[in-house]
Coordinates of C-alpha atoms and ligand atoms in Angstrom, one line a residue:
M1 CA 67.1 -9.5 258.0
K2 CA 68.0 -8.7 254.4
T3 CA 71.3 -6.9 254.1
V4 CA 71.5 -4.7 251.0
R5 CA 75.0 -3.4 250.2
L6 CA 75.4 -0.1 248.4
S7 CA 78.0 2.1 246.9
L8 CA 77.6 5.9 246.6
I9 CA 79.4 7.1 243.5
G10 CA 79.5 10.9 243.7
F11 CA 79.4 12.5 247.2
G12 CA 78.2 16.0 246.4
A13 CA 74.9 17.4 247.6
V14 CA 72.9 14.4 246.4
G15 CA 75.3 11.7 247.6
Q16 CA 75.5 13.3 251.0
G17 CA 71.7 13.6 251.1
V18 CA 71.5 9.9 250.5
A19 CA 74.0 9.2 253.3
Q20 CA 71.9 11.4 255.7
A21 CA 68.7 9.8 254.7
I22 CA 70.1 6.3 255.3
L23 CA 71.5 7.3 258.7
Q24 CA 68.1 8.8 259.6
K25 CA 66.1 5.8 258.5
K26 CA 68.4 2.9 259.3
E27 CA 66.7 1.7 262.5
I28 CA 63.2 2.1 261.0
L29 CA 64.2 0.1 258.0
K30 CA 65.8 -2.6 260.1
G31 CA 62.4 -2.9 261.8
Q32 CA 61.0 -3.6 258.3
G33 CA 63.7 -6.3 257.7
I34 CA 66.0 -4.3 255.5
D35 CA 69.6 -3.3 256.6
L36 CA 71.1 -0.8 254.2
C37 CA 74.9 -1.0 254.4
V38 CA 77.1 1.4 252.4
V39 CA 80.4 -0.4 251.5
G40 CA 82.0 2.2 249.2
I41 CA 81.9 6.0 248.7
S42 CA 83.8 7.9 246.1
D43 CA 84.2 11.5 245.2
S44 CA 86.4 13.3 242.7
K45 CA 89.4 13.0 245.0
G46 CA 89.3 9.4 246.1
S47 CA 87.3 6.8 248.0
E48 CA 86.4 5.1 251.3
I49 CA 85.8 1.3 251.2
N50 CA 84.7 -0.9 254.1
A51 CA 83.1 -4.3 253.4
R52 CA 81.6 -4.3 256.9
G53 CA 79.9 -0.9 256.3
I54 CA 81.1 2.7 256.3
D55 CA 80.4 4.9 259.3
L56 CA 78.3 7.4 257.5
K57 CA 78.4 10.0 260.3
S58 CA 82.2 10.2 260.1
A59 CA 82.2 10.1 256.3
L60 CA 79.9 13.1 256.2
L61 CA 82.0 14.9 258.8
R62 CA 85.2 14.2 256.9
K63 CA 83.6 15.5 253.7
K64 CA 82.6 18.7 255.5
Q65 CA 85.9 19.3 257.1
K66 CA 88.3 18.2 254.4
G67 CA 86.2 18.7 251.3
T68 CA 86.6 15.0 250.4
V69 CA 85.6 11.6 251.7
A70 CA 88.9 10.0 250.4
K71 CA 90.8 7.6 252.6
S72 CA 92.4 5.9 249.6
N73 CA 93.1 6.5 245.9
D74 CA 90.6 3.8 244.7
S75 CA 88.6 5.1 241.8
A76 CA 84.8 4.8 241.3
F77 CA 85.5 1.9 238.9
D78 CA 87.5 0.1 241.5
I79 CA 84.5 0.2 243.8
I80 CA 81.9 -0.6 241.2
R81 CA 83.8 -3.5 239.8
N82 CA 85.7 -5.0 242.7
V83 CA 83.8 -4.3 245.9
E84 CA 81.0 -6.9 246.6
H85 CA 77.6 -5.1 246.7
E86 CA 74.2 -5.1 245.1
I87 CA 73.3 -1.4 244.3
V88 CA 75.4 1.3 242.7
V89 CA 73.9 4.8 243.6
E90 CA 75.3 6.9 240.7
A91 CA 75.1 10.6 241.8
T92 CA 77.9 12.3 240.0
P93 CA 77.1 15.7 238.4
T94 CA 75.1 15.9 235.2
N95 CA 77.2 16.3 232.1
I96 CA 75.0 16.9 229.0
K97 CA 77.9 16.9 226.5
N98 CA 78.8 13.3 226.7
G99 CA 77.2 12.0 229.9
E100 CA 80.5 11.2 231.6
P101 CA 81.5 10.0 234.1
G102 CA 78.0 8.8 234.9
L103 CA 77.6 6.9 231.6
S104 CA 80.7 4.8 232.1
N105 CA 79.9 4.3 235.8
M106 CA 76.5 2.9 234.9
S107 CA 77.8 0.7 232.2
A108 CA 80.4 -0.7 234.5
A109 CA 77.8 -1.4 237.1
F110 CA 75.5 -3.2 234.7
N111 CA 78.4 -5.3 233.4
S112 CA 79.3 -6.2 236.9
G113 CA 75.7 -7.4 237.6
R114 CA 74.8 -4.5 239.9
H115 CA 71.6 -2.6 240.1
V116 CA 71.8 1.1 239.4
V117 CA 69.8 3.9 241.1
T118 CA 70.6 7.4 239.8
S119 CA 69.9 11.1 240.0
N120 CA 72.2 11.8 237.1
K121 CA 70.3 13.2 234.1
G122 CA 73.1 13.4 231.5
P123 CA 73.5 9.7 230.7
L124 CA 69.7 9.2 230.5
A125 CA 69.1 12.3 228.3
L126 CA 71.7 11.0 225.8
C127 CA 71.5 7.2 225.9
F128 CA 68.3 6.1 227.6
S129 CA 67.6 3.1 225.5
Q130 CA 71.1 1.8 225.5
L131 CA 71.2 2.0 229.3
K132 CA 67.8 0.3 229.7
E133 CA 68.9 -2.5 227.4
A134 CA 72.2 -3.0 229.2
A135 CA 70.3 -3.3 232.5
E136 CA 67.9 -5.8 230.9
D137 CA 70.7 -7.8 229.3
N138 CA 72.4 -8.2 232.7
G139 CA 69.2 -8.9 234.6
V140 CA 69.4 -6.0 237.0
F141 CA 67.2 -3.0 237.9
F142 CA 67.7 0.5 236.5
R143 CA 65.8 3.1 238.6
Y144 CA 65.9 6.9 238.0
E145 CA 63.1 8.5 239.9
A146 CA 65.4 11.2 241.2
T147 CA 66.3 12.4 237.7
V148 CA 63.0 14.2 237.1
G149 CA 61.1 16.3 239.6
G150 CA 63.4 15.8 242.6
A151 CA 61.1 14.5 245.4
V152 CA 58.0 14.3 243.2
P153 CA 57.4 10.6 242.5
I154 CA 56.5 11.0 238.8
F155 CA 57.8 7.6 237.5
N156 CA 56.4 5.7 240.4
L157 CA 53.0 7.3 239.9
I158 CA 52.9 6.6 236.2
H159 CA 54.4 3.1 236.2
E160 CA 52.9 1.8 239.5
S161 CA 49.9 3.7 240.6
L162 CA 48.6 4.4 237.1
A163 CA 49.6 1.0 235.7
G164 CA 47.0 -0.1 233.0
N165 CA 46.4 3.5 231.9
R166 CA 47.5 4.8 228.6
V167 CA 49.3 8.1 229.1
I168 CA 48.0 10.5 226.5
G169 CA 50.2 13.5 227.4
I170 CA 52.3 15.1 230.1
E171 CA 52.8 18.8 230.8
G172 CA 54.5 20.4 233.7
I173 CA 57.3 22.5 235.2
L174 CA 60.4 20.5 235.7
N175 CA 63.0 23.1 236.6
G176 CA 62.9 24.8 240.0
T177 CA 65.5 27.5 239.2
T178 CA 63.5 29.0 236.4
N179 CA 60.3 28.7 238.3
Y180 CA 61.9 30.5 241.2
I181 CA 63.3 33.2 238.9
L182 CA 60.0 33.9 237.2
T183 CA 58.1 33.9 240.5
R184 CA 60.4 36.3 242.1
M185 CA 60.6 38.6 239.1
E186 CA 56.8 38.7 238.9
Q187 CA 56.0 39.0 242.6
E188 CA 58.8 41.3 243.8
R189 CA 59.7 43.1 240.5
L190 CA 63.3 42.1 241.0
P191 CA 65.8 42.1 238.2
Y192 CA 66.7 38.8 236.4
E193 CA 70.4 38.9 237.4
L194 CA 69.6 39.3 241.1
V195 CA 67.1 36.4 241.3
L196 CA 69.4 34.1 239.3
K197 CA 72.0 34.8 242.0
E198 CA 69.5 34.0 244.7
A199 CA 68.6 30.7 243.0
Q200 CA 72.4 29.8 242.9
E201 CA 72.6 30.7 246.6
L202 CA 69.7 28.3 247.3
G203 CA 71.9 25.6 245.8
I204 CA 69.2 24.5 243.2
A205 CA 70.8 25.9 240.1
E206 CA 73.0 23.7 237.9
T207 CA 76.8 24.3 238.2
D208 CA 76.4 26.1 234.9
P209 CA 73.1 28.0 235.3
T210 CA 72.7 28.4 231.5
Y211 CA 71.5 24.8 231.6
D212 CA 68.5 26.0 233.7
V213 CA 67.7 29.4 232.1
E214 CA 68.1 28.2 228.5
G215 CA 65.7 25.3 229.2
I216 CA 68.3 22.5 228.7
D217 CA 67.7 21.0 232.1
S218 CA 64.0 21.0 231.5
A219 CA 64.6 19.4 228.0
C220 CA 66.7 16.6 229.6
K221 CA 64.0 15.8 232.1
L222 CA 61.3 15.9 229.5
V223 CA 63.2 13.5 227.3
I224 CA 63.8 11.1 230.2
L225 CA 60.0 11.2 230.9
A226 CA 59.0 10.7 227.3
N227 CA 61.5 7.8 226.8
S228 CA 60.4 6.1 229.9
V229 CA 56.6 6.6 229.5
F230 CA 56.1 6.5 225.7
G231 CA 59.0 4.2 224.9
Q232 CA 60.6 6.9 222.7
A233 CA 64.2 6.8 221.8
A234 CA 64.7 10.5 221.9
T235 CA 67.7 12.5 223.2
Y236 CA 67.5 16.0 224.6
R237 CA 68.5 17.3 221.2
D238 CA 65.1 16.3 219.8
V239 CA 63.3 18.8 222.1
E240 CA 62.2 22.1 220.7
V241 CA 63.6 24.5 223.4
T242 CA 63.1 28.1 224.3
G243 CA 64.5 29.4 227.6
I244 CA 63.4 32.3 229.8
T245 CA 66.3 34.7 229.2
K246 CA 64.2 36.9 226.9
I247 CA 61.3 37.3 229.3
T248 CA 61.2 40.9 230.5
P249 CA 59.8 42.3 233.8
E250 CA 57.4 44.2 231.6
A251 CA 56.0 41.1 230.0
L252 CA 55.5 39.5 233.5
E253 CA 53.8 42.6 234.7
L254 CA 51.4 42.7 231.7
A255 CA 50.6 39.0 232.2
S256 CA 49.9 39.5 235.9
K257 CA 47.6 42.4 235.2
N258 CA 45.5 40.0 233.0
N259 CA 45.6 37.3 235.7
Y260 CA 48.2 35.2 234.1
V261 CA 51.7 34.0 235.1
V262 CA 54.5 33.1 232.8
K263 CA 55.9 29.5 233.3
L264 CA 58.5 27.4 231.6
I265 CA 56.3 24.6 230.5
C266 CA 57.5 21.2 229.3
E267 CA 55.1 19.2 227.1
A268 CA 55.2 15.7 225.7
G269 CA 52.5 13.9 223.7
N270 CA 51.7 13.1 220.0
G271 CA 55.4 12.5 219.4
T272 CA 56.4 16.1 220.0
L273 CA 58.6 17.4 222.8
T274 CA 58.6 21.1 223.6
V275 CA 59.9 23.4 226.4
A276 CA 58.8 27.0 226.2
P277 CA 57.6 29.9 228.3
R278 CA 53.7 29.9 228.3
L279 CA 51.0 32.1 229.8
V280 CA 49.2 30.1 232.5
P281 CA 46.1 31.4 234.3
K282 CA 47.0 32.3 237.9
K283 CA 44.5 29.7 239.4
H284 CA 45.5 26.9 237.0
P285 CA 47.0 23.7 238.7
L286 CA 50.3 24.3 236.8
A287 CA 50.7 27.8 238.3
V288 CA 52.8 26.6 241.2
G289 CA 55.3 29.2 242.5
G290 CA 58.9 29.3 243.9
T291 CA 61.1 26.3 243.5
L292 CA 58.2 23.9 243.1
N293 CA 57.9 21.4 240.2
V294 CA 54.5 20.1 238.9
A295 CA 53.5 17.4 236.5
S296 CA 50.1 16.9 235.0
I297 CA 49.5 13.6 233.4
L298 CA 46.6 13.0 231.1
T299 CA 45.5 9.3 231.0
D300 CA 42.7 7.4 229.3
L301 CA 41.2 5.8 232.4
A302 CA 42.1 8.0 235.3
G303 CA 41.7 11.3 233.4
R304 CA 44.1 14.0 234.5
I305 CA 46.3 13.6 237.6
T306 CA 48.5 16.5 238.8
I307 CA 51.2 16.3 241.4
S308 CA 53.5 18.9 242.7
G309 CA 56.4 19.1 245.2
K310 CA 60.0 20.0 245.7
G311 CA 61.9 19.5 242.5
A312 CA 65.4 20.0 243.8
G313 CA 67.4 19.9 247.0
S314 CA 69.8 17.4 248.7
I315 CA 67.4 15.5 251.1
E316 CA 64.4 15.8 248.7
T317 CA 66.3 14.2 245.9
A318 CA 67.6 11.6 248.4
S319 CA 63.9 10.8 249.1
S320 CA 63.5 9.5 245.5
I321 CA 66.8 7.7 245.6
L322 CA 65.9 5.9 248.9
S323 CA 62.5 4.9 247.4
D324 CA 64.3 3.3 244.4
I325 CA 66.7 1.5 246.7
L326 CA 63.9 0.1 248.7
Y327 CA 62.0 -0.9 245.6
I328 CA 65.1 -3.0 244.6
A329 CA 65.6 -4.3 248.1
R330 CA 62.0 -5.6 248.2
N331 CA 61.8 -6.9 244.6
S332 CA 65.2 -8.5 244.1
Ligands
HSE401 N1 68.8 22.8 238.5 C1 67.7 21.9 238.7 C2 66.4 22.7 238.9 C3 68.1 21.0 239.8 O1 66.5 23.9 239.2 O2 65.4 22.1 238.9 C4 67.2 19.7 239.9 O3 67.3 18.9 238.8

């Protein structure tokens, strides 16, 4: 049995989803020879540390009842640096201004010789190449499937299943909130403010929803994709971005009458990065509705491959994080 010790840095929707996924899969994974053991959890108010393994059920319950997992004042840094473990799961909220606290947490993890698995877009959209180099310099893995497309395994598909292919271009919908808003506005003729509120209630919108509707969240994801796939050293500021705030119900109705839908499309290829609303034929593979994300990858050998699925959500994002954890468990 291989025991893999983890810390969960950030215990919001994603961190709790990871704890739930580990609880749910623990026995099955033990049957496959892997014992996942969470030895540290931290949130904004404090931490729980247990070298023998934290009882995840009671940690989740405490978080629900008290709003925090804290049993001590230990900081995220105390856990990352001083608690013996192999993988840091960095799931603090995205901060696109300076990437913090995720950026410092990831750097501390690399410098302590620990692998990093993350869902946090901010540090990668600002400092992708520095983080990748830091991981390489320290001989550890840096995995970030959950940063783009939620449950949709875009990086695994490109780097593993399509290995050997040259990726010519990528286009897709990488933000569930705007897709939900545009779909509801078009299909139900509901006003923008109301459907934005619905998206917030679904728990998929960013804490500051202007990140979604102004296209910033999409731009961050596009830049992470481009850097990872094309080896670019771009930041989200290199993306030409137009959001959806100026799309009127009348424009959506007119498009619909002509058998088109309006989608916030991300495009990478030929060195250019753009996020903008586009007219998409209703039967086109990119015309997915609701909160779905979709990525269409054009390659030299395989041609075009399109995948779609849930781009946000606690347990869906945890699916990608778990997959990265298991990749490291099997390959380290
Ligand atoms: N706000 C994001 C979205 C969450 O709507 O897609 C997932 O990154």
